[in-house]
PDB file of C-alpha atoms and ligand atoms in Angstrom:
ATOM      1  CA  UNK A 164      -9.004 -19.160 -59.298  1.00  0.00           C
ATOM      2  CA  UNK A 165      -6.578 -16.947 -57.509  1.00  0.00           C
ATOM      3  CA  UNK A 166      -3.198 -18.723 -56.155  1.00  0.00           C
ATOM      4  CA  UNK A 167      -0.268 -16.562 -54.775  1.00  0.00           C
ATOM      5  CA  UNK A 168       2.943 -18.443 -53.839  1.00  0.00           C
ATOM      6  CA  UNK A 169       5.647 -16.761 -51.596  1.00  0.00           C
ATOM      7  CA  UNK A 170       5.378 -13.218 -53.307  1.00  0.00           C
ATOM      8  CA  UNK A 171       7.034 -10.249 -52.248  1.00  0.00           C
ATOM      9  CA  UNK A 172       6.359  -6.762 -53.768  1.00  0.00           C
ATOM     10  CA  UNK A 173       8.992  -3.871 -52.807  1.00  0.00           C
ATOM     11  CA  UNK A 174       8.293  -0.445 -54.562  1.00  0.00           C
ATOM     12  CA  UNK A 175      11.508   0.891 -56.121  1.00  0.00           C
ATOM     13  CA  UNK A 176      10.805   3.490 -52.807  1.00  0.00           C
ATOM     14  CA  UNK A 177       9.742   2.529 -49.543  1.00  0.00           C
ATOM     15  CA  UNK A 178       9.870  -0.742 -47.390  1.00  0.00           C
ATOM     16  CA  UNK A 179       8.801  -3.882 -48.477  1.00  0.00           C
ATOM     17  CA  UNK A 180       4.949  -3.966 -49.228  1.00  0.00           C
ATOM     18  CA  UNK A 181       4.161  -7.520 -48.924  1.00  0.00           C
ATOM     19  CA  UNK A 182       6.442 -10.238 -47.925  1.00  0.00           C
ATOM     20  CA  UNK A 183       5.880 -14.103 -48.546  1.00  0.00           C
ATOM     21  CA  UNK A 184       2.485 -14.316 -49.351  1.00  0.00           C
ATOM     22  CA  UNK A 185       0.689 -17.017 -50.077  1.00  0.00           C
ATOM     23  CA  UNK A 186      -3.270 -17.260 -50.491  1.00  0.00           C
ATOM     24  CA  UNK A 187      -5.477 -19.419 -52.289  1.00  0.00           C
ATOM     25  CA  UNK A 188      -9.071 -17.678 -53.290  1.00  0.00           C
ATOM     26  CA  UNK A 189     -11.583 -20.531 -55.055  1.00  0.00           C
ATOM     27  CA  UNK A 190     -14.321 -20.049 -57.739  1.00  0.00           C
ATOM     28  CA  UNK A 191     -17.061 -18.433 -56.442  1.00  0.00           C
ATOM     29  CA  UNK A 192     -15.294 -17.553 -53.092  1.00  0.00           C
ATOM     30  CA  UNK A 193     -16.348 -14.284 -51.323  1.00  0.00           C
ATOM     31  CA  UNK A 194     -13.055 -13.038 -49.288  1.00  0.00           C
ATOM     32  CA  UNK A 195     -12.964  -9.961 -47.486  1.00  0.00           C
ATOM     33  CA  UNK A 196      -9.023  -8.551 -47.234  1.00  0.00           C
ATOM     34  CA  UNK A 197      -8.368  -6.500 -44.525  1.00  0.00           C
ATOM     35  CA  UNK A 198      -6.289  -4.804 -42.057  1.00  0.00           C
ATOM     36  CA  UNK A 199      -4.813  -1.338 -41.181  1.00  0.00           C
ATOM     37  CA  UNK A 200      -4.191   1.117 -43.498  1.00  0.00           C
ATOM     38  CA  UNK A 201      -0.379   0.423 -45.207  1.00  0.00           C
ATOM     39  CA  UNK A 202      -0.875  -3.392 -44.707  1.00  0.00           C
ATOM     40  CA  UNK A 203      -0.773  -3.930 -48.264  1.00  0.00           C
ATOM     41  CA  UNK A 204      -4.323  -4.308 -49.181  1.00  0.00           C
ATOM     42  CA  UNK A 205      -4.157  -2.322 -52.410  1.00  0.00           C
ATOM     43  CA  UNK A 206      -1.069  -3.481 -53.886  1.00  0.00           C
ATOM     44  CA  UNK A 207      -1.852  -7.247 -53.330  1.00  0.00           C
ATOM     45  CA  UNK A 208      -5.126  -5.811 -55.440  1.00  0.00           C
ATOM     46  CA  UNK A 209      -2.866  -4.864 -57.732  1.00  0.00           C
ATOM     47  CA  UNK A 210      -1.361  -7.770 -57.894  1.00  0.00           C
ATOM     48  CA  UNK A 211      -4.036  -9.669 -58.872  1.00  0.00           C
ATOM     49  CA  UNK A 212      -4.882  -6.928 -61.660  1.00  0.00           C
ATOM     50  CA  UNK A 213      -1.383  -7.470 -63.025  1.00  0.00           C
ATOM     51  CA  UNK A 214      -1.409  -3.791 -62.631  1.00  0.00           C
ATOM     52  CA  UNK A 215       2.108  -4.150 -60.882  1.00  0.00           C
ATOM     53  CA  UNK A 216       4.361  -7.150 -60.958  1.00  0.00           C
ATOM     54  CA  UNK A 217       5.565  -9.047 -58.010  1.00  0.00           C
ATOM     55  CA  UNK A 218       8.768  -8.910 -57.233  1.00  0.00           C
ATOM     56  CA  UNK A 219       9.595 -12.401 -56.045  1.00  0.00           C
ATOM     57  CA  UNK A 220       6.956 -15.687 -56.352  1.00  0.00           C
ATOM     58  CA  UNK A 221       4.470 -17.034 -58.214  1.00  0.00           C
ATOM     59  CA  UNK A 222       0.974 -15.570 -59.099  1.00  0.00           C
ATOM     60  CA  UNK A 223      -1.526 -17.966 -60.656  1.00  0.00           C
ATOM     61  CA  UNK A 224      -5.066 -16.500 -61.937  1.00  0.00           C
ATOM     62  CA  UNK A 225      -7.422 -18.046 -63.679  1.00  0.00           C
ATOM     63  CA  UNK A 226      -4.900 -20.735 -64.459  1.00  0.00           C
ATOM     64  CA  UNK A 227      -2.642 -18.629 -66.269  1.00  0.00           C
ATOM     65  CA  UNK A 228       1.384 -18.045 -64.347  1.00  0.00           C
ATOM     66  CA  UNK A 229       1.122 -14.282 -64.439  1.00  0.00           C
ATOM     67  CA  UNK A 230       4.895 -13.844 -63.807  1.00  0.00           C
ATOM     68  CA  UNK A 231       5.194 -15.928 -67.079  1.00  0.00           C
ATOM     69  CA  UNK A 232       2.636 -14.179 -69.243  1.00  0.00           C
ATOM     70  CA  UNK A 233       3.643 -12.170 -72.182  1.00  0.00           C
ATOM     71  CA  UNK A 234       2.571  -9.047 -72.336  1.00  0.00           C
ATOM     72  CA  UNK A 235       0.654  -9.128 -75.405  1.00  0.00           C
ATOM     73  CA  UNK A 236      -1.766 -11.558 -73.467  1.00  0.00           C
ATOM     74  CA  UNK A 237      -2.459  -9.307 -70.349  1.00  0.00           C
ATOM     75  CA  UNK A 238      -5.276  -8.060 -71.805  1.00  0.00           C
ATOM     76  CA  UNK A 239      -6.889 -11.283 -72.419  1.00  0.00           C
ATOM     77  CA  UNK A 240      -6.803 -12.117 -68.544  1.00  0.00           C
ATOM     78  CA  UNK A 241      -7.845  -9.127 -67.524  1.00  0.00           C
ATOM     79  CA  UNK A 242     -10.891  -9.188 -69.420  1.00  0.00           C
ATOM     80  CA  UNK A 243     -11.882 -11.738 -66.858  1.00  0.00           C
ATOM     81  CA  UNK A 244     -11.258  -9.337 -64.034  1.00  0.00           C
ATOM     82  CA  UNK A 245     -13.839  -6.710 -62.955  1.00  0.00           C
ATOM     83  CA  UNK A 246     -11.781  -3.840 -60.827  1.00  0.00           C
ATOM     84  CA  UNK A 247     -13.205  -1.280 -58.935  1.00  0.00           C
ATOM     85  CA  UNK A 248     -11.033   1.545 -57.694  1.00  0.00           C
ATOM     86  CA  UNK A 249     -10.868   3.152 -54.974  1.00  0.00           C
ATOM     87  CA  UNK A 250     -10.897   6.197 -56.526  1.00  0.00           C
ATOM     88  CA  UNK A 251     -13.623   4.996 -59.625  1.00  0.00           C
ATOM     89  CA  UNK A 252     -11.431   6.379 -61.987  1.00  0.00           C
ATOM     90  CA  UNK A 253     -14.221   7.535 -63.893  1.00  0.00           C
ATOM     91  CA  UNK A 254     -13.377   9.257 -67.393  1.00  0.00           C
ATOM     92  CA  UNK A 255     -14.912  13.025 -67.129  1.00  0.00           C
ATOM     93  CA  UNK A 256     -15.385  13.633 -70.658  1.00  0.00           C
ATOM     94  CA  UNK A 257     -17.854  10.773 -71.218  1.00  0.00           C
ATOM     95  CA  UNK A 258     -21.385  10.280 -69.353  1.00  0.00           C
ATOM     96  CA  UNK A 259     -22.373   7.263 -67.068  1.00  0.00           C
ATOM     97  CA  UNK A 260     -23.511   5.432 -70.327  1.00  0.00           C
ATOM     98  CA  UNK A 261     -20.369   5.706 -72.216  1.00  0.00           C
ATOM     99  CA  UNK A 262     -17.964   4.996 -69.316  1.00  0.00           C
ATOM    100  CA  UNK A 263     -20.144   1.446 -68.685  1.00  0.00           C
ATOM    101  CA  UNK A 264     -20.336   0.947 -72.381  1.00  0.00           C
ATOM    102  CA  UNK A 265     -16.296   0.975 -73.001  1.00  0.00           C
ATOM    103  CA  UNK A 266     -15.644  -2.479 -71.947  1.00  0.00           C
ATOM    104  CA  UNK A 267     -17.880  -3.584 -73.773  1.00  0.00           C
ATOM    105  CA  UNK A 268     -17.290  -1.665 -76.891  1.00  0.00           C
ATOM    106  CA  UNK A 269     -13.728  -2.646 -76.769  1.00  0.00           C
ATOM    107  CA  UNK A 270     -14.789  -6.447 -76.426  1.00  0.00           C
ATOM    108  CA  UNK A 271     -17.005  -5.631 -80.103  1.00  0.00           C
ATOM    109  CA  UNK A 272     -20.309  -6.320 -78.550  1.00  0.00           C
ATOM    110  CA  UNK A 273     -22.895  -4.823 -81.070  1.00  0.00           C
ATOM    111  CA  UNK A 274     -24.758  -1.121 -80.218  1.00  0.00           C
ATOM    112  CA  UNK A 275     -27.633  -2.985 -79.913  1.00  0.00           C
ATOM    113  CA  UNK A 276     -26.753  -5.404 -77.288  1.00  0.00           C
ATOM    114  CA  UNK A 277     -24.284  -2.819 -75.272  1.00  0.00           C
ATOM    115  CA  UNK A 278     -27.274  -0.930 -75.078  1.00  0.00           C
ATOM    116  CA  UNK A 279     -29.057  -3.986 -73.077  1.00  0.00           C
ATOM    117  CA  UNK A 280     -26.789  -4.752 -71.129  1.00  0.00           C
ATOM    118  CA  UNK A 281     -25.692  -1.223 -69.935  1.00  0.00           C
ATOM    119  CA  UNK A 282     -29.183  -0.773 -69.253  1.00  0.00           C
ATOM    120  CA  UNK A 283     -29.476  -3.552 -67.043  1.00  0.00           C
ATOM    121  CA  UNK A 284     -26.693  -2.988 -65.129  1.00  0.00           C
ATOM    122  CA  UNK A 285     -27.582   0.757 -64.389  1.00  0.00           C
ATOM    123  CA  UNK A 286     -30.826  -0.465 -63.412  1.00  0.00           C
ATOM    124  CA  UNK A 287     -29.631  -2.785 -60.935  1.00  0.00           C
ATOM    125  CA  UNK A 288     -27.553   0.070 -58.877  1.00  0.00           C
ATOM    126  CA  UNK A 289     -30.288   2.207 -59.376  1.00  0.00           C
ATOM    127  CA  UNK A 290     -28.575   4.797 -61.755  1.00  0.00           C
ATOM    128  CA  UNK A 291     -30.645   4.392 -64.905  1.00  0.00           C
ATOM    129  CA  UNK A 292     -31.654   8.057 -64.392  1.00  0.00           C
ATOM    130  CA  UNK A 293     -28.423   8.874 -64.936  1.00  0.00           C
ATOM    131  CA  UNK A 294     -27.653   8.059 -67.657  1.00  0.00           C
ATOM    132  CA  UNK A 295     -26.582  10.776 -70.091  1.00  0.00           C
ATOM    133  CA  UNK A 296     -25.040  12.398 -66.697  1.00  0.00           C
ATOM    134  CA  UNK A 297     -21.278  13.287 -66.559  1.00  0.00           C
ATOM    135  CA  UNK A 298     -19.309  11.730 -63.829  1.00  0.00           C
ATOM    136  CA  UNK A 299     -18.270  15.357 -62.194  1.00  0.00           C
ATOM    137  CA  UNK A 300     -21.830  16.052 -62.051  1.00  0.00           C
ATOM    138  CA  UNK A 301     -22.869  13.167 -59.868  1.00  0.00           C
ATOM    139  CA  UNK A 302     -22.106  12.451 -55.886  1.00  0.00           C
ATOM    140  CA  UNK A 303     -19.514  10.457 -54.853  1.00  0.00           C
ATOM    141  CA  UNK A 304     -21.771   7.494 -54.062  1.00  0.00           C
ATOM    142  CA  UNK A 305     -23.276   8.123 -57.804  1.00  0.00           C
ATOM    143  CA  UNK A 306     -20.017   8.205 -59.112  1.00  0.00           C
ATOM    144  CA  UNK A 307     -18.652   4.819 -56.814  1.00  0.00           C
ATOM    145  CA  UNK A 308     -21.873   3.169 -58.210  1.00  0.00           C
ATOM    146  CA  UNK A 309     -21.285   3.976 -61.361  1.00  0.00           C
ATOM    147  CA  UNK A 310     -17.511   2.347 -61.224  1.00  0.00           C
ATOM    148  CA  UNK A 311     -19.175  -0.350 -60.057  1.00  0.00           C
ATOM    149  CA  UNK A 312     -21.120  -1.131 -62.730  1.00  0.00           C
ATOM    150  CA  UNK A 313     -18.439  -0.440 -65.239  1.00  0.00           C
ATOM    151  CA  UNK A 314     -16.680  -3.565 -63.640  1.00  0.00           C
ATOM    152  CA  UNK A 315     -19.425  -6.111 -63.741  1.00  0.00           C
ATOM    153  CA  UNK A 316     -21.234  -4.982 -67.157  1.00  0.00           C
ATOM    154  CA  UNK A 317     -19.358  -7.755 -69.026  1.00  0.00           C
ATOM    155  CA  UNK A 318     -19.961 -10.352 -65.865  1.00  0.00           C
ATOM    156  CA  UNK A 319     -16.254 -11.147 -65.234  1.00  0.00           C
ATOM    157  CA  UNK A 320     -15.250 -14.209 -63.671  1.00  0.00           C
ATOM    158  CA  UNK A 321     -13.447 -12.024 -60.682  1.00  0.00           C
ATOM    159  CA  UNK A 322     -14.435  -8.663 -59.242  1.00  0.00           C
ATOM    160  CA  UNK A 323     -11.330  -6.860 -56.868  1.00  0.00           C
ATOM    161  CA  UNK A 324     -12.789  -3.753 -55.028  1.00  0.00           C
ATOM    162  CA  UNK A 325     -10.686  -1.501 -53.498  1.00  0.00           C
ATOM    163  CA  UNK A 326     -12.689  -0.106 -50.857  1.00  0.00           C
ATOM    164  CA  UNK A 327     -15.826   0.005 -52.802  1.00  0.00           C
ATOM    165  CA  UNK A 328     -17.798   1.656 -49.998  1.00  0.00           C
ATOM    166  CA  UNK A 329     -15.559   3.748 -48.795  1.00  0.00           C
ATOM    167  CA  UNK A 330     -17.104   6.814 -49.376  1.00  0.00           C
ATOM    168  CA  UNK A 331     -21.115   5.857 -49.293  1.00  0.00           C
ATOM    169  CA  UNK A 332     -23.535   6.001 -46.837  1.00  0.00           C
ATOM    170  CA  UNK A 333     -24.847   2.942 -44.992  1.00  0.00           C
ATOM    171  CA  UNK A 334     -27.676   2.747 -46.936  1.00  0.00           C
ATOM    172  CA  UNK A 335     -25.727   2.594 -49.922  1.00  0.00           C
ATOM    173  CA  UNK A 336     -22.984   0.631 -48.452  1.00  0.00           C
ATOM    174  CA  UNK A 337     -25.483  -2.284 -47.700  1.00  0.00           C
ATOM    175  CA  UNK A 338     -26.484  -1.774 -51.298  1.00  0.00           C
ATOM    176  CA  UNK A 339     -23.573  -2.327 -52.614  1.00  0.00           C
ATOM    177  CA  UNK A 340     -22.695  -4.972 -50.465  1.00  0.00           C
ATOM    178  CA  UNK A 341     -26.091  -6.730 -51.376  1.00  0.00           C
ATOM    179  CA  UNK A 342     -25.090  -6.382 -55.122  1.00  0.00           C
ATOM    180  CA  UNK A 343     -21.567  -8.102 -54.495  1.00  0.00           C
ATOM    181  CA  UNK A 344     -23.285 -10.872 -52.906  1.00  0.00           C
ATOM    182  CA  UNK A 345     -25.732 -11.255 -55.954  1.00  0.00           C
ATOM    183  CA  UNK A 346     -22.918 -11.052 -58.174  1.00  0.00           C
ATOM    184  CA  UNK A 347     -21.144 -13.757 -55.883  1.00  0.00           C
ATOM    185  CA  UNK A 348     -24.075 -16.002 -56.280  1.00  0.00           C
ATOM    186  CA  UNK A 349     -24.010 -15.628 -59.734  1.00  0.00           C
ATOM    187  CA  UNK A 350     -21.059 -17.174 -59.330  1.00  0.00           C
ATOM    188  CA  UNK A 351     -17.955 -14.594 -59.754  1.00  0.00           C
ATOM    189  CA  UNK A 352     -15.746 -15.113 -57.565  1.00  0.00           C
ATOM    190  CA  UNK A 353     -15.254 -11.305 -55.044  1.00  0.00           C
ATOM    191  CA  UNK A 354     -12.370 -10.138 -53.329  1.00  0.00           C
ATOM    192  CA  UNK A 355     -13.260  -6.753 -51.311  1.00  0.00           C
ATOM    193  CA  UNK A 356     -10.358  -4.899 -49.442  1.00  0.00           C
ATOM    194  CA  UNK A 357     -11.569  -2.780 -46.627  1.00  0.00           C
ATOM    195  CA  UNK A 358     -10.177  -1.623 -43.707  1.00  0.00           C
ATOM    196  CA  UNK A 359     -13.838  -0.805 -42.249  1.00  0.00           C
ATOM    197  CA  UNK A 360     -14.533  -3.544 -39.279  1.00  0.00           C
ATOM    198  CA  UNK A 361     -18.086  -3.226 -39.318  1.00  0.00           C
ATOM    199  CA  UNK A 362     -18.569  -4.164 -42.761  1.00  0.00           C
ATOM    200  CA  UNK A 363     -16.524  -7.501 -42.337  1.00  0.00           C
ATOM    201  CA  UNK A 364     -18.688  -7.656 -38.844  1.00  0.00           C
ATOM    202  CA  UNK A 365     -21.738  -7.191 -40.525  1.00  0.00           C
ATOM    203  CA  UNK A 366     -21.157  -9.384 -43.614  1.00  0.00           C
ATOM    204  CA  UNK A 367     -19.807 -13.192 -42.449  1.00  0.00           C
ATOM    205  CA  UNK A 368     -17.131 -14.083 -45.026  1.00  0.00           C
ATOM    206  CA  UNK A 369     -14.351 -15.167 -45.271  1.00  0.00           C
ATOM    207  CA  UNK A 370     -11.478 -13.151 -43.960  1.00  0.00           C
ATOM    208  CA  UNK A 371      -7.487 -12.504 -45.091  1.00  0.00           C
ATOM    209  CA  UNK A 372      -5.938 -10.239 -42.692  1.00  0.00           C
ATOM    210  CA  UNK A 373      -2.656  -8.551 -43.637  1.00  0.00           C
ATOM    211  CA  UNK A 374      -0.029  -6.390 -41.313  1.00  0.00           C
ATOM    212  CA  UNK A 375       2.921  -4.552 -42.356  1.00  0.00           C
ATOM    213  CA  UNK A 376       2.209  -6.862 -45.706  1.00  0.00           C
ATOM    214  CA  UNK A 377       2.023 -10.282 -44.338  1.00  0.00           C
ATOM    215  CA  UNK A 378      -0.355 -12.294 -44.013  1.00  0.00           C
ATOM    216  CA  UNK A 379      -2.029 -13.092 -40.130  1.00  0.00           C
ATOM    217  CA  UNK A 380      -5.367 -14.258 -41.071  1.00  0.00           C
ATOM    218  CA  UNK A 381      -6.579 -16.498 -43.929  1.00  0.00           C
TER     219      UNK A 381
HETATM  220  N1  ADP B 614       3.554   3.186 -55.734  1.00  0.00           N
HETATM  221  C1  ADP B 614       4.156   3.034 -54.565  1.00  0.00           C
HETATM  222  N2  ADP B 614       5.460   3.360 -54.399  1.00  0.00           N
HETATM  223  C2  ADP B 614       6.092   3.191 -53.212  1.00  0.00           C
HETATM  224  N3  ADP B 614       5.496   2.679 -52.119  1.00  0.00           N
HETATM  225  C3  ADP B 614       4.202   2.333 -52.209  1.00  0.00           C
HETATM  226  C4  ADP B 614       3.462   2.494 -53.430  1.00  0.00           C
HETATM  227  N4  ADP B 614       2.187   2.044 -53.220  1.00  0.00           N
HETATM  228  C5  ADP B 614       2.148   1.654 -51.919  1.00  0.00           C
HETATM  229  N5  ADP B 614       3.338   1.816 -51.319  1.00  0.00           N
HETATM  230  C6  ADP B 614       3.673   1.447 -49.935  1.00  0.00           C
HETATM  231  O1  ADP B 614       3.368   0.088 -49.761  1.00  0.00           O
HETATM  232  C7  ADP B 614       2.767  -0.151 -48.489  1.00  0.00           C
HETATM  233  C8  ADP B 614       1.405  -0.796 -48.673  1.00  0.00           C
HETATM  234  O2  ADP B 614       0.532   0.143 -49.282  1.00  0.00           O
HETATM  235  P1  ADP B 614      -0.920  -0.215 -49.766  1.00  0.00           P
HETATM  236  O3  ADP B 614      -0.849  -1.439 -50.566  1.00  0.00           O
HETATM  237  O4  ADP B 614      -1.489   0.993 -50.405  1.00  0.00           O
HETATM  238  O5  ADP B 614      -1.657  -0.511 -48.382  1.00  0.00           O
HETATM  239  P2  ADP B 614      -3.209  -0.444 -47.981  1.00  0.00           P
HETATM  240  O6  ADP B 614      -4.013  -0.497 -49.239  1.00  0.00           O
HETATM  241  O7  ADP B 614      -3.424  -1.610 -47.084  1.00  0.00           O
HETATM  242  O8  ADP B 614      -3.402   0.835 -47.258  1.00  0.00           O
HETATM  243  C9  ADP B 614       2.729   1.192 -47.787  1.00  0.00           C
HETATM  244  O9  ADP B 614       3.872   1.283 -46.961  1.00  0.00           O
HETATM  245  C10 ADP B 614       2.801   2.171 -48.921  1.00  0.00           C
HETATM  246  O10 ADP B 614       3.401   3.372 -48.503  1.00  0.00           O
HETATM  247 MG1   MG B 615      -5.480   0.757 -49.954  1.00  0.00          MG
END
């Protein structure tokens, strides 16, 4: 599902952010990435978003050579790829229903069945209150939640959290992590990076550990 071979990423700035990595993540897997903060968690995330390109090796997802793709056909792969930010990039001028709705508007789903399937997704994180709210107007947790959703409402085949609990409670956290797992069953396959030890204590998973962007653990 997810095959990296030998890639390096160095930022026009700054040291080298990842350095011969190579990682294979199957259907259906759930992997937790971790290690300190500045390992490289987010931009091997990124990565596998195709929001930045490596700079040396081979990226394979969903059997598709990213470093090969044309441009024109990003979109396409992405579709399959849920993303949830670490900082839910939420769009301000558009409440909780509209900002799940987009990906599915965009993919020409009818009114009728966005509606549906928006609802269902609200209900499951508990936010169907919510929805005519504006992002600003909800708590962080709402508005994590809400990102959340946003990235599984059209079931993608992969879901890449960026520290999806980050900021919640561990009420909420366990929520969250409850609805991965369900999502996981379902069979997507998740990749969470967190730097938070007693989530990857709590939760027995799989486990890629990166330092000073390699790879110790996998
Ligand atoms: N856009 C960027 N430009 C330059 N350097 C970056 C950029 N993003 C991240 N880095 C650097 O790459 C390294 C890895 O960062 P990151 O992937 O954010 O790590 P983590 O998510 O594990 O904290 C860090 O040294 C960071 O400063
Ligand atoms: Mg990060």
């Amino acid at each position: 599902m997810i095959q990296l071979f030998h890639v390096y990423k160095h930022y026009l700035k700054g040291n080298a952010a990842l350095e011969d990595i190579s990682i294979q993540v199957e259907k259906g897997e759930f992997v937790f990435l971790t290690g300190p903060s500045g390992a490289g968690k987010t931009t091997l995330l990124k990565l596998m978003f195709l929001a930045e390109p490596p700079t040396k090796g081979q990226i394979i997802i969903n059997g598709y050579n990213v470093t090969r793709l044309k441009k024109s056909a990003m979109p396409f792969l992405r579709r399959n790829i849920g993303v949830v930010f670490q900082d839910f990039k939420l769009l301000p001028d558009r409440t909780v229903f509209d900002n799940v709705a987009l990906t599915l508007a965009v993919l020409g789903m009818s009114r009728k069945g966005i509606k549906k399937k928006v609802w269902e997704i609200l209900k499951m994180i508990g936010l169907q209150h919510k929805l005519n709210a504006y992002p600003l107007r909800l708590s962080g947790g709402e508005q994590q939640r809400v990102s959340i959703a946003r990235a599984l409402v059209n079931e993608p085949a992969i879901l890449l959290a960026d520290e999806p609990t980050g900021n919640l409670d561990p009420d909420l956290t366990n929520d969250i992590m409850k609805l991965f797992e369900e999502i996981n069953i379902r069979g997507t396959t998740v990749v969470v990076a967190t730097h938070d030890k007693g989530l990857i204590t709590t939760y027995n998973k799989r486990i890629i550990t990166l330092e000073h962007g390699r790879i110790i653990e996998k």
